[in-house]
PDB file of C-alpha atoms in Angstrom:
ATOM      1  CA  MET A 115      82.045 114.476  73.076  1.00 62.00           C
ATOM      2  CA  ASN A 116      81.638 111.939  70.262  1.00 80.00           C
ATOM      3  CA  ALA A 117      78.516 112.872  68.362  1.00 90.00           C
ATOM      4  CA  ARG A 118      78.726 115.791  65.860  1.00 93.00           C
ATOM      5  CA  TYR A 119      76.149 117.720  63.845  1.00 94.00           C
ATOM      6  CA  PRO A 120      73.780 116.602  62.430  1.00 94.00           C
ATOM      7  CA  ALA A 121      73.445 113.780  64.937  1.00 94.00           C
ATOM      8  CA  ALA A 122      74.215 116.183  67.872  1.00 94.00           C
ATOM      9  CA  ARG A 123      71.559 118.992  68.054  1.00 94.00           C
ATOM     10  CA  PRO A 124      71.605 120.780  71.328  1.00 94.00           C
ATOM     11  CA  ARG A 125      68.640 122.762  70.375  1.00 95.00           C
ATOM     12  CA  ARG A 126      66.460 119.546  70.906  1.00 95.00           C
ATOM     13  CA  LEU A 127      66.600 120.169  74.664  1.00 96.00           C
ATOM     14  CA  ARG A 128      65.602 123.828  74.250  1.00 96.00           C
ATOM     15  CA  ARG A 129      62.492 123.140  72.038  1.00 97.00           C
ATOM     16  CA  THR A 130      59.850 123.514  74.653  1.00 97.00           C
ATOM     17  CA  PRO A 131      59.479 125.206  78.076  1.00 95.00           C
ATOM     18  CA  ALA A 132      58.939 121.840  79.724  1.00 97.00           C
ATOM     19  CA  LEU A 133      62.106 120.453  78.262  1.00 96.00           C
ATOM     20  CA  ARG A 134      64.074 123.639  79.238  1.00 96.00           C
ATOM     21  CA  ARG A 135      62.757 123.211  82.789  1.00 95.00           C
ATOM     22  CA  LEU A 136      63.656 119.623  82.926  1.00 97.00           C
ATOM     23  CA  VAL A 137      67.324 120.140  82.062  1.00 97.00           C
ATOM     24  CA  ALA A 138      67.907 123.506  83.687  1.00 96.00           C
ATOM     25  CA  GLU A 139      71.223 123.358  85.659  1.00 96.00           C
ATOM     26  CA  THR A 140      70.499 126.202  87.951  1.00 97.00           C
ATOM     27  CA  ARG A 141      67.470 127.321  89.797  1.00 96.00           C
ATOM     28  CA  VAL A 142      66.734 130.177  92.193  1.00 98.00           C
ATOM     29  CA  ARG A 143      64.278 129.473  95.054  1.00 98.00           C
ATOM     30  CA  PRO A 144      62.330 131.987  97.302  1.00 98.00           C
ATOM     31  CA  GLU A 145      63.922 130.480 100.391  1.00 98.00           C
ATOM     32  CA  GLU A 146      67.356 131.509  99.130  1.00 98.00           C
ATOM     33  CA  LEU A 147      66.581 135.167  99.110  1.00 98.00           C
ATOM     34  CA  ILE A 148      67.200 137.680 101.874  1.00 98.00           C
ATOM     35  CA  LEU A 149      65.395 141.099 101.950  1.00 98.00           C
ATOM     36  CA  PRO A 150      67.371 143.985 103.199  1.00 98.00           C
ATOM     37  CA  VAL A 151      65.265 146.666 104.902  1.00 97.00           C
ATOM     38  CA  PHE A 152      65.870 150.021 106.391  1.00 96.00           C
ATOM     39  CA  VAL A 153      64.048 151.068 109.660  1.00 97.00           C
ATOM     40  CA  LYS A 154      64.340 154.648 110.735  1.00 96.00           C
ATOM     41  CA  GLU A 155      63.683 156.158 114.160  1.00 95.00           C
ATOM     42  CA  GLY A 156      61.467 159.235 114.529  1.00 93.00           C
ATOM     43  CA  ILE A 157      59.353 159.115 111.419  1.00 96.00           C
ATOM     44  CA  SER A 158      55.626 158.397 111.204  1.00 96.00           C
ATOM     45  CA  GLU A 159      55.273 157.306 107.609  1.00 97.00           C
ATOM     46  CA  PRO A 160      57.689 155.294 105.325  1.00 97.00           C
ATOM     47  CA  ASN A 161      60.060 157.601 103.604  1.00 95.00           C
ATOM     48  CA  PRO A 162      60.842 156.687  99.917  1.00 95.00           C
ATOM     49  CA  VAL A 163      64.449 156.502  98.931  1.00 95.00           C
ATOM     50  CA  SER A 164      64.686 158.640  95.835  1.00 94.00           C
ATOM     51  CA  SER A 165      67.554 156.724  94.136  1.00 95.00           C
ATOM     52  CA  MET A 166      65.949 153.393  94.758  1.00 95.00           C
ATOM     53  CA  PRO A 167      62.419 153.408  93.446  1.00 95.00           C
ATOM     54  CA  GLY A 168      60.239 151.125  95.481  1.00 95.00           C
ATOM     55  CA  VAL A 169      62.571 151.093  98.494  1.00 96.00           C
ATOM     56  CA  VAL A 170      61.657 153.006 101.611  1.00 97.00           C
ATOM     57  CA  GLN A 171      63.065 153.871 105.049  1.00 96.00           C
ATOM     58  CA  HIS A 172      60.461 152.037 107.136  1.00 97.00           C
ATOM     59  CA  THR A 173      58.779 153.059 110.390  1.00 97.00           C
ATOM     60  CA  ARG A 174      58.692 150.452 113.185  1.00 97.00           C
ATOM     61  CA  ASP A 175      55.145 149.494 112.119  1.00 97.00           C
ATOM     62  CA  SER A 176      55.723 149.461 108.337  1.00 98.00           C
ATOM     63  CA  VAL A 177      58.779 147.217 108.639  1.00 98.00           C
ATOM     64  CA  ARG A 178      56.539 144.672 110.359  1.00 98.00           C
ATOM     65  CA  LYS A 179      54.290 144.732 107.480  1.00 98.00           C
ATOM     66  CA  ALA A 180      57.091 144.296 104.911  1.00 98.00           C
ATOM     67  CA  ALA A 181      58.436 141.417 106.875  1.00 98.00           C
ATOM     68  CA  GLN A 182      55.101 139.716 106.980  1.00 97.00           C
ATOM     69  CA  GLU A 183      54.645 140.111 103.104  1.00 98.00           C
ATOM     70  CA  ALA A 184      58.136 138.643 102.614  1.00 98.00           C
ATOM     71  CA  ALA A 185      57.266 135.784 104.798  1.00 97.00           C
ATOM     72  CA  GLU A 186      54.045 135.059 102.884  1.00 97.00           C
ATOM     73  CA  ALA A 187      55.996 135.231  99.574  1.00 98.00           C
ATOM     74  CA  GLY A 188      58.474 132.588 100.913  1.00 98.00           C
ATOM     75  CA  VAL A 189      61.526 134.765 101.410  1.00 98.00           C
ATOM     76  CA  GLY A 190      64.055 133.037 103.456  1.00 98.00           C
ATOM     77  CA  GLY A 191      65.542 135.950 105.454  1.00 98.00           C
ATOM     78  CA  ILE A 192      65.291 139.521 106.297  1.00 98.00           C
ATOM     79  CA  MET A 193      68.327 141.742 107.111  1.00 98.00           C
ATOM     80  CA  LEU A 194      67.691 144.915 109.212  1.00 98.00           C
ATOM     81  CA  PHE A 195      69.621 148.072 108.824  1.00 96.00           C
ATOM     82  CA  GLY A 196      68.826 150.847 111.497  1.00 95.00           C
ATOM     83  CA  ILE A 197      68.861 154.664 111.186  1.00 94.00           C
ATOM     84  CA  PRO A 198      68.783 156.285 114.613  1.00 93.00           C
ATOM     85  CA  GLU A 199      67.300 159.691 115.458  1.00 93.00           C
ATOM     86  CA  PHE A 200      70.487 160.667 117.294  1.00 92.00           C
ATOM     87  CA  LYS A 201      74.049 160.004 116.359  1.00 93.00           C
ATOM     88  CA  ASP A 202      77.437 160.398 118.180  1.00 92.00           C
ATOM     89  CA  GLU A 203      81.052 159.593 117.702  1.00 92.00           C
ATOM     90  CA  ARG A 204      80.731 156.192 119.363  1.00 93.00           C
ATOM     91  CA  GLY A 205      77.545 155.091 117.639  1.00 93.00           C
ATOM     92  CA  SER A 206      75.813 154.581 120.979  1.00 94.00           C
ATOM     93  CA  SER A 207      72.518 153.857 119.702  1.00 94.00           C
ATOM     94  CA  ALA A 208      73.826 150.749 118.008  1.00 95.00           C
ATOM     95  CA  ASP A 209      73.807 148.661 121.211  1.00 96.00           C
ATOM     96  CA  ASP A 210      71.114 150.529 123.078  1.00 96.00           C
ATOM     97  CA  PRO A 211      68.509 147.933 124.166  1.00 96.00           C
ATOM     98  CA  GLY A 212      65.880 150.605 123.167  1.00 96.00           C
ATOM     99  CA  GLY A 213      67.620 151.374 119.872  1.00 96.00           C
ATOM    100  CA  VAL A 214      65.817 151.255 116.591  1.00 96.00           C
ATOM    101  CA  VAL A 215      67.107 147.897 115.402  1.00 97.00           C
ATOM    102  CA  GLN A 216      66.732 146.132 118.797  1.00 98.00           C
ATOM    103  CA  ARG A 217      63.106 147.314 118.902  1.00 97.00           C
ATOM    104  CA  SER A 218      62.433 145.912 115.522  1.00 98.00           C
ATOM    105  CA  LEU A 219      64.266 142.687 116.220  1.00 98.00           C
ATOM    106  CA  ARG A 220      61.961 142.005 119.146  1.00 98.00           C
ATOM    107  CA  ASP A 221      58.921 142.724 116.907  1.00 97.00           C
ATOM    108  CA  LEU A 222      60.051 140.636 114.102  1.00 97.00           C
ATOM    109  CA  SER A 223      61.328 137.680 116.159  1.00 95.00           C
ATOM    110  CA  GLY A 224      57.888 137.548 117.741  1.00 96.00           C
ATOM    111  CA  ASP A 225      55.871 138.185 114.556  1.00 96.00           C
ATOM    112  CA  LEU A 226      57.477 135.808 112.220  1.00 94.00           C
ATOM    113  CA  GLY A 227      57.696 132.794 114.587  1.00 85.00           C
ATOM    114  CA  GLY A 228      60.703 131.263 113.130  1.00 90.00           C
ATOM    115  CA  ASP A 229      59.282 131.221 109.587  1.00 94.00           C
ATOM    116  CA  VAL A 230      61.902 133.665 108.361  1.00 97.00           C
ATOM    117  CA  VAL A 231      65.462 134.109 109.465  1.00 98.00           C
ATOM    118  CA  VAL A 232      65.742 137.350 111.255  1.00 98.00           C
ATOM    119  CA  MET A 233      69.195 139.024 110.644  1.00 98.00           C
ATOM    120  CA  ALA A 234      70.710 142.302 111.516  1.00 98.00           C
ATOM    121  CA  ASP A 235      73.626 144.146 109.918  1.00 96.00           C
ATOM    122  CA  LEU A 236      76.241 144.826 112.508  1.00 96.00           C
ATOM    123  CA  CYS A 237      78.302 148.015 111.828  1.00 94.00           C
ATOM    124  CA  LEU A 238      78.563 151.544 113.126  1.00 92.00           C
ATOM    125  CA  ASP A 239      78.407 153.775 110.092  1.00 90.00           C
ATOM    126  CA  GLU A 240      74.674 154.333 110.287  1.00 90.00           C
ATOM    127  CA  TYR A 241      75.088 155.385 114.070  1.00 92.00           C
ATOM    128  CA  THR A 242      78.233 157.476 114.114  1.00 93.00           C
ATOM    129  CA  SER A 243      78.163 161.172 113.603  1.00 90.00           C
ATOM    130  CA  HIS A 244      81.113 160.874 111.357  1.00 92.00           C
ATOM    131  CA  GLY A 245      79.749 158.018 109.107  1.00 82.00           C
ATOM    132  CA  HIS A 246      82.708 155.717 109.465  1.00 89.00           C
ATOM    133  CA  CYS A 247      82.424 152.180 110.437  1.00 87.00           C
ATOM    134  CA  GLY A 248      84.390 152.295 113.681  1.00 89.00           C
ATOM    135  CA  LEU A 249      85.771 154.514 116.334  1.00 92.00           C
ATOM    136  CA  LEU A 250      88.268 157.182 115.412  1.00 93.00           C
ATOM    137  CA  THR A 251      91.720 157.960 116.760  1.00 93.00           C
ATOM    138  CA  PRO A 252      92.577 161.538 117.527  1.00 93.00           C
ATOM    139  CA  THR A 253      94.129 161.790 114.037  1.00 92.00           C
ATOM    140  CA  GLY A 254      90.943 160.683 112.346  1.00 90.00           C
ATOM    141  CA  GLU A 255      91.952 157.082 111.433  1.00 91.00           C
ATOM    142  CA  VAL A 256      89.537 154.219 112.087  1.00 91.00           C
ATOM    143  CA  ASP A 257      90.784 152.401 115.268  1.00 94.00           C
ATOM    144  CA  ASN A 258      90.481 148.721 114.498  1.00 94.00           C
ATOM    145  CA  ASP A 259      91.006 147.265 117.925  1.00 96.00           C
ATOM    146  CA  ALA A 260      88.808 149.783 119.797  1.00 95.00           C
ATOM    147  CA  THR A 261      86.088 149.284 117.282  1.00 95.00           C
ATOM    148  CA  LEU A 262      86.088 145.454 118.022  1.00 97.00           C
ATOM    149  CA  GLU A 263      84.789 146.209 121.526  1.00 97.00           C
ATOM    150  CA  ARG A 264      81.898 148.193 120.146  1.00 97.00           C
ATOM    151  CA  TYR A 265      81.085 145.413 117.630  1.00 97.00           C
ATOM    152  CA  ALA A 266      80.970 142.849 120.468  1.00 97.00           C
ATOM    153  CA  ALA A 267      78.655 144.927 122.443  1.00 97.00           C
ATOM    154  CA  VAL A 268      76.253 145.442 119.476  1.00 98.00           C
ATOM    155  CA  ALA A 269      76.297 141.706 118.815  1.00 98.00           C
ATOM    156  CA  VAL A 270      75.237 140.936 122.273  1.00 98.00           C
ATOM    157  CA  ALA A 271      72.498 143.631 122.160  1.00 98.00           C
ATOM    158  CA  GLN A 272      71.125 142.220 119.029  1.00 98.00           C
ATOM    159  CA  ALA A 273      71.253 138.692 120.343  1.00 98.00           C
ATOM    160  CA  ALA A 274      69.350 139.789 123.352  1.00 98.00           C
ATOM    161  CA  ALA A 275      66.668 141.281 121.139  1.00 98.00           C
ATOM    162  CA  GLY A 276      66.154 138.075 119.294  1.00 97.00           C
ATOM    163  CA  VAL A 277      68.389 138.116 116.228  1.00 98.00           C
ATOM    164  CA  ASP A 278      69.083 134.818 114.502  1.00 98.00           C
ATOM    165  CA  VAL A 279      72.058 135.930 112.454  1.00 98.00           C
ATOM    166  CA  VAL A 280      74.354 138.920 112.886  1.00 98.00           C
ATOM    167  CA  GLY A 281      76.031 140.307 109.902  1.00 98.00           C
ATOM    168  CA  PRO A 282      79.234 142.152 110.647  1.00 96.00           C
ATOM    169  CA  SER A 283      80.042 144.359 107.689  1.00 93.00           C
ATOM    170  CA  GLY A 284      82.680 146.844 108.833  1.00 90.00           C
ATOM    171  CA  MET A 285      85.709 144.934 107.573  1.00 88.00           C
ATOM    172  CA  MET A 286      87.746 145.263 110.769  1.00 93.00           C
ATOM    173  CA  ASP A 287      90.488 142.838 111.293  1.00 95.00           C
ATOM    174  CA  GLY A 288      89.433 140.257 113.834  1.00 97.00           C
ATOM    175  CA  GLN A 289      85.785 141.240 113.892  1.00 97.00           C
ATOM    176  CA  VAL A 290      84.393 137.733 113.597  1.00 98.00           C
ATOM    177  CA  GLY A 291      86.506 136.402 116.409  1.00 98.00           C
ATOM    178  CA  ALA A 292      85.587 139.327 118.827  1.00 98.00           C
ATOM    179  CA  ILE A 293      81.896 138.916 118.007  1.00 98.00           C
ATOM    180  CA  ARG A 294      81.880 135.099 118.337  1.00 98.00           C
ATOM    181  CA  ALA A 295      83.616 135.388 121.663  1.00 98.00           C
ATOM    182  CA  ALA A 296      81.219 138.037 123.013  1.00 98.00           C
ATOM    183  CA  LEU A 297      78.254 136.040 121.883  1.00 98.00           C
ATOM    184  CA  ASP A 298      79.495 132.763 123.456  1.00 98.00           C
ATOM    185  CA  GLN A 299      80.436 134.450 126.719  1.00 98.00           C
ATOM    186  CA  ALA A 300      76.970 135.956 126.918  1.00 98.00           C
ATOM    187  CA  GLY A 301      75.384 132.649 126.343  1.00 98.00           C
ATOM    188  CA  TYR A 302      74.250 133.185 122.755  1.00 98.00           C
ATOM    189  CA  THR A 303      75.960 130.211 121.347  1.00 98.00           C
ATOM    190  CA  GLY A 304      73.059 129.656 118.831  1.00 98.00           C
ATOM    191  CA  VAL A 305      73.290 133.004 117.189  1.00 98.00           C
ATOM    192  CA  ALA A 306      75.061 132.673 113.772  1.00 98.00           C
ATOM    193  CA  ILE A 307      77.467 134.871 112.107  1.00 98.00           C
ATOM    194  CA  LEU A 308      77.234 135.850 108.373  1.00 98.00           C
ATOM    195  CA  ALA A 309      80.495 137.648 107.847  1.00 98.00           C
ATOM    196  CA  TYR A 310      80.727 140.272 105.163  1.00 96.00           C
ATOM    197  CA  ALA A 311      84.079 138.648 104.409  1.00 97.00           C
ATOM    198  CA  ALA A 312      84.833 140.020 101.016  1.00 96.00           C
ATOM    199  CA  LYS A 313      83.434 143.521 101.071  1.00 95.00           C
ATOM    200  CA  TYR A 314      84.875 145.812  98.354  1.00 96.00           C
ATOM    201  CA  ALA A 315      85.280 149.479  98.363  1.00 95.00           C
ATOM    202  CA  SER A 316      82.781 149.909  95.552  1.00 95.00           C
ATOM    203  CA  ALA A 317      81.180 152.791  93.749  1.00 92.00           C
ATOM    204  CA  PHE A 318      77.974 150.749  93.554  1.00 92.00           C
ATOM    205  CA  TYR A 319      77.128 151.578  97.137  1.00 91.00           C
ATOM    206  CA  GLY A 320      75.901 155.170  96.418  1.00 86.00           C
ATOM    207  CA  PRO A 321      72.151 154.713  96.658  1.00 90.00           C
ATOM    208  CA  PHE A 322      72.548 152.708  99.821  1.00 85.00           C
ATOM    209  CA  ARG A 323      74.171 155.586 101.620  1.00 83.00           C
ATOM    210  CA  GLU A 324      71.227 157.625 100.939  1.00 86.00           C
ATOM    211  CA  ALA A 325      68.914 154.854 102.251  1.00 86.00           C
ATOM    212  CA  ALA A 326      71.019 154.228 105.391  1.00 75.00           C
ATOM    213  CA  GLU A 327      72.158 157.781 105.859  1.00 77.00           C
ATOM    214  CA  GLY A 328      75.600 156.451 106.555  1.00 77.00           C
ATOM    215  CA  ALA A 329      77.982 158.251 104.127  1.00 77.00           C
ATOM    216  CA  PRO A 330      81.341 159.138 105.609  1.00 74.00           C
ATOM    217  CA  GLN A 331      81.562 162.855 106.611  1.00 80.00           C
ATOM    218  CA  PHE A 332      85.134 162.931 105.461  1.00 73.00           C
ATOM    219  CA  GLY A 333      87.548 160.630 103.676  1.00 66.00           C
ATOM    220  CA  ASP A 334      86.500 157.263 102.354  1.00 75.00           C
ATOM    221  CA  ARG A 335      86.517 153.606 103.381  1.00 79.00           C
ATOM    222  CA  ASN A 336      89.383 152.446 101.130  1.00 80.00           C
ATOM    223  CA  GLY A 337      91.578 151.879 104.212  1.00 80.00           C
ATOM    224  CA  TYR A 338      89.435 149.072 105.517  1.00 82.00           C
ATOM    225  CA  GLN A 339      87.229 147.782 102.628  1.00 88.00           C
ATOM    226  CA  GLN A 340      88.844 145.693  99.912  1.00 90.00           C
ATOM    227  CA  ASP A 341      90.617 146.898  96.792  1.00 95.00           C
ATOM    228  CA  PRO A 342      88.488 146.059  93.706  1.00 96.00           C
ATOM    229  CA  ALA A 343      91.626 144.913  91.884  1.00 97.00           C
ATOM    230  CA  ASN A 344      92.267 142.014  94.339  1.00 97.00           C
ATOM    231  CA  ALA A 345      90.950 138.567  94.263  1.00 98.00           C
ATOM    232  CA  LEU A 346      93.497 136.575  96.311  1.00 98.00           C
ATOM    233  CA  GLU A 347      92.963 139.046  99.192  1.00 97.00           C
ATOM    234  CA  ALA A 348      89.223 138.150  99.091  1.00 97.00           C
ATOM    235  CA  LEU A 349      90.166 134.457  99.604  1.00 98.00           C
ATOM    236  CA  ARG A 350      92.436 135.368 102.469  1.00 97.00           C
ATOM    237  CA  GLU A 351      89.765 137.473 104.175  1.00 97.00           C
ATOM    238  CA  VAL A 352      87.277 134.595 103.789  1.00 98.00           C
ATOM    239  CA  GLU A 353      89.719 132.089 105.174  1.00 98.00           C
ATOM    240  CA  LEU A 354      90.500 134.355 108.176  1.00 98.00           C
ATOM    241  CA  ASP A 355      86.758 134.821 108.944  1.00 98.00           C
ATOM    242  CA  ILE A 356      85.883 131.171 108.905  1.00 98.00           C
ATOM    243  CA  ALA A 357      88.919 130.425 111.141  1.00 98.00           C
ATOM    244  CA  GLU A 358      87.474 133.005 113.586  1.00 98.00           C
ATOM    245  CA  GLY A 359      84.065 131.335 113.586  1.00 98.00           C
ATOM    246  CA  ALA A 360      82.012 132.638 110.728  1.00 98.00           C
ATOM    247  CA  ASP A 361      79.125 130.308 109.932  1.00 98.00           C
ATOM    248  CA  MET A 362      78.417 131.775 106.506  1.00 98.00           C
ATOM    249  CA  VAL A 363      80.433 134.294 104.326  1.00 98.00           C
ATOM    250  CA  MET A 364      79.431 136.991 101.943  1.00 97.00           C
ATOM    251  CA  VAL A 365      80.714 138.672  98.844  1.00 98.00           C
ATOM    252  CA  LYS A 366      79.598 142.334  98.294  1.00 96.00           C
ATOM    253  CA  PRO A 367      78.826 143.680  95.744  1.00 97.00           C
ATOM    254  CA  GLY A 368      77.663 140.834  93.666  1.00 96.00           C
ATOM    255  CA  LEU A 369      77.145 141.444  89.913  1.00 96.00           C
ATOM    256  CA  ALA A 370      80.668 143.009  89.164  1.00 96.00           C
ATOM    257  CA  TYR A 371      82.304 140.454  91.456  1.00 98.00           C
ATOM    258  CA  LEU A 372      80.707 137.188  90.315  1.00 98.00           C
ATOM    259  CA  ASP A 373      84.209 135.861  89.617  1.00 98.00           C
ATOM    260  CA  ILE A 374      84.982 136.394  93.427  1.00 98.00           C
ATOM    261  CA  VAL A 375      81.733 134.603  94.300  1.00 98.00           C
ATOM    262  CA  ALA A 376      82.742 131.630  92.269  1.00 98.00           C
ATOM    263  CA  ARG A 377      86.225 131.439  93.485  1.00 98.00           C
ATOM    264  CA  VAL A 378      85.042 131.650  97.107  1.00 98.00           C
ATOM    265  CA  ALA A 379      82.209 129.090  96.567  1.00 98.00           C
ATOM    266  CA  ASP A 380      84.926 126.675  95.209  1.00 98.00           C
ATOM    267  CA  SER A 381      87.187 127.199  98.138  1.00 97.00           C
ATOM    268  CA  VAL A 382      85.089 126.889 101.217  1.00 98.00           C
ATOM    269  CA  GLN A 383      82.828 124.457 103.072  1.00 97.00           C
ATOM    270  CA  VAL A 384      80.395 126.985 104.542  1.00 98.00           C
ATOM    271  CA  PRO A 385      77.438 128.687 102.861  1.00 98.00           C
ATOM    272  CA  VAL A 386      78.343 131.551 100.510  1.00 98.00           C
ATOM    273  CA  SER A 387      76.051 134.583 100.146  1.00 98.00           C
ATOM    274  CA  ALA A 388      76.197 137.615  97.773  1.00 98.00           C
ATOM    275  CA  TYR A 389      74.706 140.918  97.936  1.00 97.00           C
ATOM    276  CA  GLN A 390      72.876 142.544  95.023  1.00 98.00           C
ATOM    277  CA  VAL A 391      73.765 146.083  96.123  1.00 97.00           C
ATOM    278  CA  SER A 392      71.845 149.322  95.695  1.00 96.00           C
ATOM    279  CA  GLY A 393      73.779 150.493  92.611  1.00 96.00           C
ATOM    280  CA  GLU A 394      72.700 147.317  90.707  1.00 97.00           C
ATOM    281  CA  TYR A 395      69.163 147.809  91.813  1.00 97.00           C
ATOM    282  CA  ALA A 396      69.096 151.453  90.834  1.00 97.00           C
ATOM    283  CA  MET A 397      70.675 150.968  87.395  1.00 97.00           C
ATOM    284  CA  ILE A 398      68.126 148.365  86.496  1.00 98.00           C
ATOM    285  CA  GLU A 399      65.236 150.330  87.736  1.00 98.00           C
ATOM    286  CA  ALA A 400      66.443 153.416  85.887  1.00 97.00           C
ATOM    287  CA  ALA A 401      66.812 151.449  82.568  1.00 98.00           C
ATOM    288  CA  VAL A 402      63.281 149.934  83.147  1.00 98.00           C
ATOM    289  CA  GLU A 403      61.875 153.434  83.670  1.00 97.00           C
ATOM    290  CA  ARG A 404      63.258 154.561  80.324  1.00 97.00           C
ATOM    291  CA  GLY A 405      61.886 151.494  78.549  1.00 98.00           C
ATOM    292  CA  TRP A 406      65.335 149.885  77.835  1.00 98.00           C
ATOM    293  CA  LEU A 407      64.964 146.687  79.798  1.00 98.00           C
ATOM    294  CA  GLU A 408      62.224 144.092  80.531  1.00 98.00           C
ATOM    295  CA  ARG A 409      61.942 144.498  84.262  1.00 98.00           C
ATOM    296  CA  GLU A 410      60.983 140.990  85.482  1.00 98.00           C
ATOM    297  CA  ARG A 411      63.135 139.130  83.100  1.00 97.00           C
ATOM    298  CA  VAL A 412      66.150 141.108  84.048  1.00 98.00           C
ATOM    299  CA  ILE A 413      65.400 140.822  87.752  1.00 98.00           C
ATOM    300  CA  LEU A 414      65.244 136.944  87.509  1.00 98.00           C
ATOM    301  CA  GLU A 415      68.255 136.719  85.070  1.00 98.00           C
ATOM    302  CA  THR A 416      70.543 138.567  87.420  1.00 98.00           C
ATOM    303  CA  LEU A 417      69.461 136.461  90.388  1.00 98.00           C
ATOM    304  CA  LEU A 418      70.098 133.373  88.271  1.00 98.00           C
ATOM    305  CA  SER A 419      73.592 134.624  87.569  1.00 98.00           C
ATOM    306  CA  TYR A 420      74.315 134.855  91.221  1.00 98.00           C
ATOM    307  CA  ARG A 421      73.254 131.224  91.819  1.00 98.00           C
ATOM    308  CA  ARG A 422      75.162 130.026  88.755  1.00 98.00           C
ATOM    309  CA  ALA A 423      78.290 131.682  90.103  1.00 98.00           C
ATOM    310  CA  GLY A 424      77.934 129.735  93.279  1.00 98.00           C
ATOM    311  CA  ALA A 425      75.999 132.034  95.789  1.00 98.00           C
ATOM    312  CA  GLY A 426      73.721 129.921  97.991  1.00 98.00           C
ATOM    313  CA  GLN A 427      71.801 132.969  99.334  1.00 98.00           C
ATOM    314  CA  ILE A 428      71.208 136.308  97.671  1.00 98.00           C
ATOM    315  CA  LEU A 429      70.448 139.583  99.472  1.00 98.00           C
ATOM    316  CA  THR A 430      68.295 141.596  97.122  1.00 98.00           C
ATOM    317  CA  TYR A 431      65.918 144.498  97.318  1.00 98.00           C
ATOM    318  CA  TRP A 432      63.695 142.590  94.995  1.00 98.00           C
ATOM    319  CA  ALA A 433      63.380 139.559  97.382  1.00 98.00           C
ATOM    320  CA  THR A 434      59.694 139.790  98.003  1.00 98.00           C
ATOM    321  CA  GLU A 435      58.728 140.499  94.387  1.00 98.00           C
ATOM    322  CA  ALA A 436      61.164 137.831  92.951  1.00 98.00           C
ATOM    323  CA  ALA A 437      59.835 135.229  95.447  1.00 98.00           C
ATOM    324  CA  ARG A 438      56.339 135.800  94.162  1.00 98.00           C
ATOM    325  CA  LEU A 439      57.487 135.594  90.490  1.00 97.00           C
ATOM    326  CA  LEU A 440      59.390 132.370  91.355  1.00 97.00           C
ATOM    327  CA  ARG A 441      56.319 130.769  93.058  1.00 88.00           C
TER     328      ARG A 441
END
């Protein structure tokens, strides 16, 4: 840089809203937002999630309305999480053609007509009686390879129900390869995989576990989710998932891991997503409720930080509201 003050005055380009818009380096667009939604079997009315003000466990009918509102706001995608009425050790409802997510996938794929990308989380924790993300060995460990067979079956069931993108989130070794092979063998070569490639064992997931009713009944998930201390491990996980056939990769959580988002975005040639998780949402809503933060400004500022770090898509519970603000 050659010019110095007083010739150089960076404030010139901040002087008016029009100038600031003209030179903005980063923007968030509604079509880059993905709305996570919870649909619960066996309820007749939406059930509010106490730790996430404004978020509910949907009925089959109310999730259709929420999806339509998201589409009208310009949201790019919707990610379904299912809560079955009955759970067992194998998570049998996860790949049941009549299961809660499969029914909603058929509804939404018909309702939205391709205007919004219909996605589904692919894991077992919401479906198992023990709350872990896979099948268990007799000693209570998560059985990686046996779980891959279940994930493959779930992927095919979701594809048959009309999903556009499956989102394997269990952090099992080899999960993307097993799912890609099963989808291709069943003829669903067009179904894409958004891999939760760098999913950390985070304390920010607390409210989600209330919403999805998927907390472990014993132990924790530190043996399969990533250590928050590690960054190189995330790059290795991402590399492995892409090699196995992931079309997109995700970092979760987002706000406390924007350094990971940036490093992944700089190192890969596929779209990189990030998840603004339940704990982030709950913290901001709690601060707003106490009058400590300006709600709309903070929502948009956090989303902008995700994009600035390199996230191409953002999963956020504010997706519909933020899309309206952005438009």
